[in-house]
Coordinates of C-alpha atoms in Angstrom, one line a residue:
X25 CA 0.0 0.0 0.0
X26 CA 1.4 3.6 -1.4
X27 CA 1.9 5.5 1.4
X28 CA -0.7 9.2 1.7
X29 CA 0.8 12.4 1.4
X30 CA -1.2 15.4 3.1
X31 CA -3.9 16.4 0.5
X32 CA -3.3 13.1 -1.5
X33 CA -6.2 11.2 -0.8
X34 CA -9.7 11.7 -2.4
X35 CA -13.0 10.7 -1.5
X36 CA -13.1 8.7 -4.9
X37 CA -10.0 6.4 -4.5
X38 CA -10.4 2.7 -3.7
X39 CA -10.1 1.8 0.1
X40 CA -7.8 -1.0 -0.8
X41 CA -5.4 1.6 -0.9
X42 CA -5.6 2.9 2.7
X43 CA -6.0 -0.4 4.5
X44 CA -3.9 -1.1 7.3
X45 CA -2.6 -4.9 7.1
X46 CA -0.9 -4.9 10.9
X47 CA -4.6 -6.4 12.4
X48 CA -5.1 -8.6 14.9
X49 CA -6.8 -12.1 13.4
X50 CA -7.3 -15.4 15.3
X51 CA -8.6 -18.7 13.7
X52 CA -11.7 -20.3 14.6
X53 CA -10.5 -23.2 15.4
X54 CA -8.0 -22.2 18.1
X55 CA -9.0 -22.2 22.0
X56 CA -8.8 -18.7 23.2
X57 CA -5.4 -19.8 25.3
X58 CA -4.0 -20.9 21.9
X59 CA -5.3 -17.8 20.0
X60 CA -3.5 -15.3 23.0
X61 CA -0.3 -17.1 23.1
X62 CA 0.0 -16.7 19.7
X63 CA -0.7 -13.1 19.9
X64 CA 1.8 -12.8 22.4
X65 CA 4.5 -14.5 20.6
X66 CA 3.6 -12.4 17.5
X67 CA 2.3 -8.9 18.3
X68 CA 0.9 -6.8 15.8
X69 CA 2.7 -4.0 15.1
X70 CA -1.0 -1.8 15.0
X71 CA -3.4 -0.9 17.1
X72 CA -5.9 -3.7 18.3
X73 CA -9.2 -2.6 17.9
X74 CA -11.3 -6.2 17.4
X75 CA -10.3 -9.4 16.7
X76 CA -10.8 -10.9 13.5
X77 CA -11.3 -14.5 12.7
X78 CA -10.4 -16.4 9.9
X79 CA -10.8 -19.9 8.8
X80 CA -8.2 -22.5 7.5
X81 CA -8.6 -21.0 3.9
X82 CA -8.1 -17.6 5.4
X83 CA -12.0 -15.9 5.0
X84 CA -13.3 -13.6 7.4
X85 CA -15.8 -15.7 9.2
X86 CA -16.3 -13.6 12.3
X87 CA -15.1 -10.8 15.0
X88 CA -14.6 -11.0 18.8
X89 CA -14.2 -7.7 20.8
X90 CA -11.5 -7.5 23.1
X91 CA -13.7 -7.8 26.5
X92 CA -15.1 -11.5 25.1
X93 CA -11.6 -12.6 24.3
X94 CA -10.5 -11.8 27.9
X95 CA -13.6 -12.9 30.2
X96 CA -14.2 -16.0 28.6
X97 CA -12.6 -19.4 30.0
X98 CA -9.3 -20.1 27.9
X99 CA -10.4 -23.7 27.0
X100 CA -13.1 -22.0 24.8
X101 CA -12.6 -22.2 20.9
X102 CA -12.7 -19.1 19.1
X103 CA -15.7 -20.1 16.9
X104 CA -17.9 -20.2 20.3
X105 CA -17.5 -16.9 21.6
X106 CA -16.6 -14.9 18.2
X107 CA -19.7 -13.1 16.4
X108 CA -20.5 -14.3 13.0
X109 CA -22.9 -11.5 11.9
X110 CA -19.7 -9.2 10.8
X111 CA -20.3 -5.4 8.5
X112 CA -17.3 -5.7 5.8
X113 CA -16.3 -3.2 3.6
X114 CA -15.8 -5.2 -0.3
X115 CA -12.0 -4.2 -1.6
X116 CA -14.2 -2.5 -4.6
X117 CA -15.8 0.4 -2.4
X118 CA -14.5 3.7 -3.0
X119 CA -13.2 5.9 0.6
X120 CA -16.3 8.0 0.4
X121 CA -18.0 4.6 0.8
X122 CA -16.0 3.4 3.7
X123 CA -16.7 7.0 5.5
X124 CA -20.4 6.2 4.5
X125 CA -19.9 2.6 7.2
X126 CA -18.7 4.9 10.0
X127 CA -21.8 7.5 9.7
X128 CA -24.2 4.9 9.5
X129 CA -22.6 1.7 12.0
X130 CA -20.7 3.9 14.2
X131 CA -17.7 1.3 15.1
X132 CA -13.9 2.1 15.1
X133 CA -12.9 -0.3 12.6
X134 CA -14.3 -2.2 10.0
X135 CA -12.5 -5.5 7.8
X136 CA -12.3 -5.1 4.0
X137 CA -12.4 -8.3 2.3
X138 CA -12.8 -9.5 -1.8
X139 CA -15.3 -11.2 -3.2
X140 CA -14.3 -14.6 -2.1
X141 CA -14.5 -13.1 1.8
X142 CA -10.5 -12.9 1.8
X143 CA -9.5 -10.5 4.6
X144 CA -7.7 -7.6 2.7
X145 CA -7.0 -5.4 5.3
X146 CA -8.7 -3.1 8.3
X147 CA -9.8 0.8 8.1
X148 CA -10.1 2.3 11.3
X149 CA -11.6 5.3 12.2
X150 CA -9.0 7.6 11.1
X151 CA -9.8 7.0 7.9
X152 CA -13.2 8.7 8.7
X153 CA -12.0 11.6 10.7
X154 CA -9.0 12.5 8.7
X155 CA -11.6 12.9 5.8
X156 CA -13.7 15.0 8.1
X157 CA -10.6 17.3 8.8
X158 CA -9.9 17.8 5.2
X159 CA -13.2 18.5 4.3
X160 CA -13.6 21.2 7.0
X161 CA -10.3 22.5 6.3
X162 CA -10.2 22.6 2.2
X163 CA -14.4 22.8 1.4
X164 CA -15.6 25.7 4.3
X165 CA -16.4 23.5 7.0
X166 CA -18.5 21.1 4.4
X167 CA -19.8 18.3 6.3
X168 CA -19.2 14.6 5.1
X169 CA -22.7 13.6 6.1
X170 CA -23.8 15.8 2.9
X171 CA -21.8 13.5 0.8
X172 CA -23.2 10.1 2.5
X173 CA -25.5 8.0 -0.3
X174 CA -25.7 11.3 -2.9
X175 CA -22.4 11.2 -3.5
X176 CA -22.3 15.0 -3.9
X177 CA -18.1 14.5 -4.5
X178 CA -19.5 13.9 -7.9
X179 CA -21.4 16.1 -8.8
X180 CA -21.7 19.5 -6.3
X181 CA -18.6 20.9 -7.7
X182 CA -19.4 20.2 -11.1
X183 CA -21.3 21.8 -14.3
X184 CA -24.8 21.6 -15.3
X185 CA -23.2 19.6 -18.3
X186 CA -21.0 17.3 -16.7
X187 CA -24.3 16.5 -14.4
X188 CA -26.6 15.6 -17.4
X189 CA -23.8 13.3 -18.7
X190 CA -23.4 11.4 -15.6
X191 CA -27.5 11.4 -15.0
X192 CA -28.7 10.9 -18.3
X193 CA -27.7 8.0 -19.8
X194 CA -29.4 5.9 -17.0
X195 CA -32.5 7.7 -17.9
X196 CA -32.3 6.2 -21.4
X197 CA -33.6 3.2 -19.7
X198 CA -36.9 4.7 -18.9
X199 CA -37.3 6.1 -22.3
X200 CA -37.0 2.2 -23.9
X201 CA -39.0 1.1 -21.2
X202 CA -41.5 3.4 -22.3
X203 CA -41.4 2.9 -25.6
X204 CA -41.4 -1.3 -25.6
X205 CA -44.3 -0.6 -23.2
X206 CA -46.4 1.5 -26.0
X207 CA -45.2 -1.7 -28.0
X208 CA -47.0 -4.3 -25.8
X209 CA -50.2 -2.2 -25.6
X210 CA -50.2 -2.6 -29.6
X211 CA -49.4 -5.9 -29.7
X212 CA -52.1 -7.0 -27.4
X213 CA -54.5 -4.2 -28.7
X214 CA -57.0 -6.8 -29.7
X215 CA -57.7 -7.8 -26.0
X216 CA -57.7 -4.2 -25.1
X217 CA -60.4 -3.3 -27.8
X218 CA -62.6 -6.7 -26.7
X219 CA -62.3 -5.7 -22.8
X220 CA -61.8 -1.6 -22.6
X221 CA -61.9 -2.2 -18.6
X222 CA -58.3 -3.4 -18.5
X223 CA -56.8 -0.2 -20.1
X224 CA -59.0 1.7 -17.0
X225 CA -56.5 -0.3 -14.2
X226 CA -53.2 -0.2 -16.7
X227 CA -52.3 2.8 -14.4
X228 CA -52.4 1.7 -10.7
X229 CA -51.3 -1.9 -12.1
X230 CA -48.5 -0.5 -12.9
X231 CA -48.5 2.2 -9.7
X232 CA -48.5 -0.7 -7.6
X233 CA -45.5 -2.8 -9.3
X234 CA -43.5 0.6 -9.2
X235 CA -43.8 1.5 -5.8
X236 CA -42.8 -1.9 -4.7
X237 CA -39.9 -2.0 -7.1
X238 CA -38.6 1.4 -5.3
X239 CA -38.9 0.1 -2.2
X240 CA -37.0 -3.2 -2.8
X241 CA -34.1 -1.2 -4.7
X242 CA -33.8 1.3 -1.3
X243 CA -33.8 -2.0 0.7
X244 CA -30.9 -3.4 -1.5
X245 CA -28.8 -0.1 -1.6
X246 CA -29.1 0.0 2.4
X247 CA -28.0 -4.4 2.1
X248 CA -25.2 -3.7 -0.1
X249 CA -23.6 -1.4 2.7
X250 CA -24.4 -4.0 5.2
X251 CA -24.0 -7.4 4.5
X252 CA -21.4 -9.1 2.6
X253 CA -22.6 -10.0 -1.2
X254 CA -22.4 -13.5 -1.6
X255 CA -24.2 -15.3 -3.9
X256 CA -25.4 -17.6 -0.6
X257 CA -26.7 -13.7 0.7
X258 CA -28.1 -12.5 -2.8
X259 CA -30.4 -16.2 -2.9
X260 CA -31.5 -16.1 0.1
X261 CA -32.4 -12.2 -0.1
X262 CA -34.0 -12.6 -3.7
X263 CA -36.0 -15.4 -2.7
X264 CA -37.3 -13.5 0.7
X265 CA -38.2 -10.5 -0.9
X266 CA -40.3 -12.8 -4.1
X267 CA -42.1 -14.5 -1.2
X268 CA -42.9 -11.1 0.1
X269 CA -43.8 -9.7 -3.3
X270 CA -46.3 -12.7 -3.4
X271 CA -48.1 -11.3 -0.1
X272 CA -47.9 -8.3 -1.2
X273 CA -49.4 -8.5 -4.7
X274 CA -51.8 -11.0 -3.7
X275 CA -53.5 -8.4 -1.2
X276 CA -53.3 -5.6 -3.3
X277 CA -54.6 -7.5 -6.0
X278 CA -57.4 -8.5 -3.7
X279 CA -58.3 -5.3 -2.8
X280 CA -58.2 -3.9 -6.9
X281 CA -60.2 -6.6 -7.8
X282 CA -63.2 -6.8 -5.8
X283 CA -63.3 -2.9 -6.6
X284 CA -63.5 -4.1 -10.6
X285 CA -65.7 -6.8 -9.3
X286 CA -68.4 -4.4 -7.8
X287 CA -68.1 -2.0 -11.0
X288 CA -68.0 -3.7 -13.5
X289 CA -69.4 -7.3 -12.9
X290 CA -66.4 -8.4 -15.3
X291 CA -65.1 -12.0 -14.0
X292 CA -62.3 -11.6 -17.0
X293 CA -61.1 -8.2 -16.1
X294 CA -60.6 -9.6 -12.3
X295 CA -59.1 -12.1 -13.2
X296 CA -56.7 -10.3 -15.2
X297 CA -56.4 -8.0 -12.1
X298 CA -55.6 -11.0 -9.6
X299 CA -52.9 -12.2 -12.0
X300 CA -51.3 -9.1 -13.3
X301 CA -50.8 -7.4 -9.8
X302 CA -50.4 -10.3 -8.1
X303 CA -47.4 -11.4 -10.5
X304 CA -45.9 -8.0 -11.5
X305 CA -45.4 -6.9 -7.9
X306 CA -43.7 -10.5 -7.7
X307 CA -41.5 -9.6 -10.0
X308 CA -41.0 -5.9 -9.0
X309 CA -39.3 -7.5 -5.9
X310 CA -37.3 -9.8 -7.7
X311 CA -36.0 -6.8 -9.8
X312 CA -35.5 -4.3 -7.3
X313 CA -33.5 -6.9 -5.1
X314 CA -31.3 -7.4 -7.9
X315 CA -30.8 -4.9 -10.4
X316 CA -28.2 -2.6 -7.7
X317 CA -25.9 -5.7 -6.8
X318 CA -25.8 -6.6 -10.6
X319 CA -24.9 -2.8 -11.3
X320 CA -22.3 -3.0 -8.5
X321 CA -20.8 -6.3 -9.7
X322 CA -20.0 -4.7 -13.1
X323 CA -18.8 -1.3 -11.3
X324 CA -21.5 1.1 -12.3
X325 CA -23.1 3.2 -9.0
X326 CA -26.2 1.4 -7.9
X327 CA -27.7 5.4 -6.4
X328 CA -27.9 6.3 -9.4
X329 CA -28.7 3.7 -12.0
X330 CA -30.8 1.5 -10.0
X331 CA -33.9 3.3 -9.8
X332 CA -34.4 4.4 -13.7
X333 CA -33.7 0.4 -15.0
X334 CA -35.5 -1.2 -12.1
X335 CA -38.7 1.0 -13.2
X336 CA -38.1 0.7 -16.9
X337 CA -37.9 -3.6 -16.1
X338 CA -40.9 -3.4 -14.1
X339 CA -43.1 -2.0 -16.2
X340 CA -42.3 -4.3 -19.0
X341 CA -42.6 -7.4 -16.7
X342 CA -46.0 -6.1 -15.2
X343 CA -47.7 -5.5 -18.3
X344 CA -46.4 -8.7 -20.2
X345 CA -47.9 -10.8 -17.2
X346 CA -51.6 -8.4 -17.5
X347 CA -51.7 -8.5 -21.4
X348 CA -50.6 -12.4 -21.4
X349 CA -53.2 -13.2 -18.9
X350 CA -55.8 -11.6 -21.0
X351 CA -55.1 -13.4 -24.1
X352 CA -55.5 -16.1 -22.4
X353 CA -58.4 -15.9 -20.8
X354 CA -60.4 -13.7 -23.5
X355 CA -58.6 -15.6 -26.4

């Protein structure tokens, strides 16, 4: 690791630079008198902050603070005392991203491992409020908290031109989504001109997907700062949120269709109603899950692109299901 000169560092460079490599790491299969006789025989030359705990292949697999380490009986293996839920930073993340883990977890140091859970390094608190001091002392007593999920580094400073360029291209997404959506309507127009009640709920059918979407993208935006991204994690998150999307759409298509049901006496058109939301706000969940850890993965920021293709998916997916359903059942 390069070593920082004063003024060197910016909010944009990868962490993996900055990490400190003199941390304190025990094994989870050692006792706890095995894991501080080997710490006593070979100090680290750092600070000891936690304890981090690696397995025979050398991933991060949990943390012990100090306190546990010393109060616990020394026959004790490291894997029974030692946390396994453990916040890492990936070696991707940028140092305004690291800062962003101090703001919003508040410890003194956090582990920064690859994709493959490989303990690069540590960042300790300094990191955070050495970037404080130079904002206060080069922006005008900026605060950093302004900077945290906006990523105002970016785009504060800059022109109105440099902002469309960075903001623009992502919204490209919504124009094709609206455009293949105006395509569906006319491919399908046949079931649309048969029953002219399902163009009246093509708005909050699609209302409902959308909002859902949204709200599964700002759960995976917070999860991506949180949790390490496995593809174990990503599974099990993708098939939590689907389950939820079927609740979800299954009572808000409930509620749409016995209003249609009332109205218009149309058995058809509820149907279509049941299916459509029920599916599409299914899907919306799946989508919004996965669309910012995909971005991430290929090195694209989730903030800003996640949103505009997520919506642009949805829509597509919600009213393939509706129209599809209709054919079917009026064809």
């Amino acid at each position: 690791m390069h070593a920082v000169l004063p003024g060197e560092r910016r909010l944009t460079d990868p962490v993996i630079d900055y990490v400190r490599t003199d941390f304190a790491c025990l094994y989870q299969h050692q006792t706890i008198s095995e894991a501080l006789d080997a710490i006593r025989n070979k100090p680290p030359e750092g600070q000891i902050i936690y304890f981090y705990v690696l397995d025979k292949q050398n991933r991060l697999t949990g943390v012990v603070p100090t306190r546990r380490l010393l109060l616990n009986s020394p026959e004790h293996r490291i894997e029974d005392i030692m946390f396994t839920e453990v916040i890492s930073i990936p070696d991707h993340a940028s140092v305004l991203e690291a800062c962003e883990y101090f703001t919003f977890h508040r410890l003194l140091a956090f582990p920064v491992v690859d994709q493959d859970l490989h303990l690069k390094g540590i960042v300790d608190v300094e990191l955070y409020t050495s970037e404080l001091s130079d904002l206060e002392r080069n922006e005008g007593n900026e605060e950093l908290f302004q900077l945290i999920g906006m990523h105002l580094a970016d785009t504060q400073h800059s022109s109105p031109a440099k902002a469309f360029r960075i903001r623009f291209p992502w919204l490209i997404a919504n124009i094709a989504g609206g455009i293949l959506s105006a395509f569906l309507s006319g491919i399908f127009a046949a079931e649309l001109k048969q029953a002219v009640a399902l163009a009246l709920f093509i708005p909050v059918v699609l209302a409902l997907a959308e909002s859902v979407s949204i709200q599964s993208v700002s759960l995976a935006l917070q999860a991506l700062r949180n949790q390490k991204t496995t593809f174990a994690a990503v599974f099990q998150r993708l098939h939590a949120e689907f389950a939820t999307g079927l609740m979800l759409g299954s009572a808000c298509a409930i509620c749409i269709a016995s209003v249609a049901l009332v109205w218009l006496g149309e058995v058809e058109v509820v149907l279509c109603l049941l299916g459509g939301i029920t599916g599409g706000v299914a899907g919306a969940t799946v989508i919004g899950s996965i669309i910012p850890k995909l971005l991430r993965y290929f090195q694209h920021e989730p903030q800003v692109a996640a949103g505009p293709i997520a919506l642009a998916m949805t829509d597509i997916l919600t009213l393939l299901i509706y129209f599809s359903i209709a054919r079917w059942l009026l064809g």
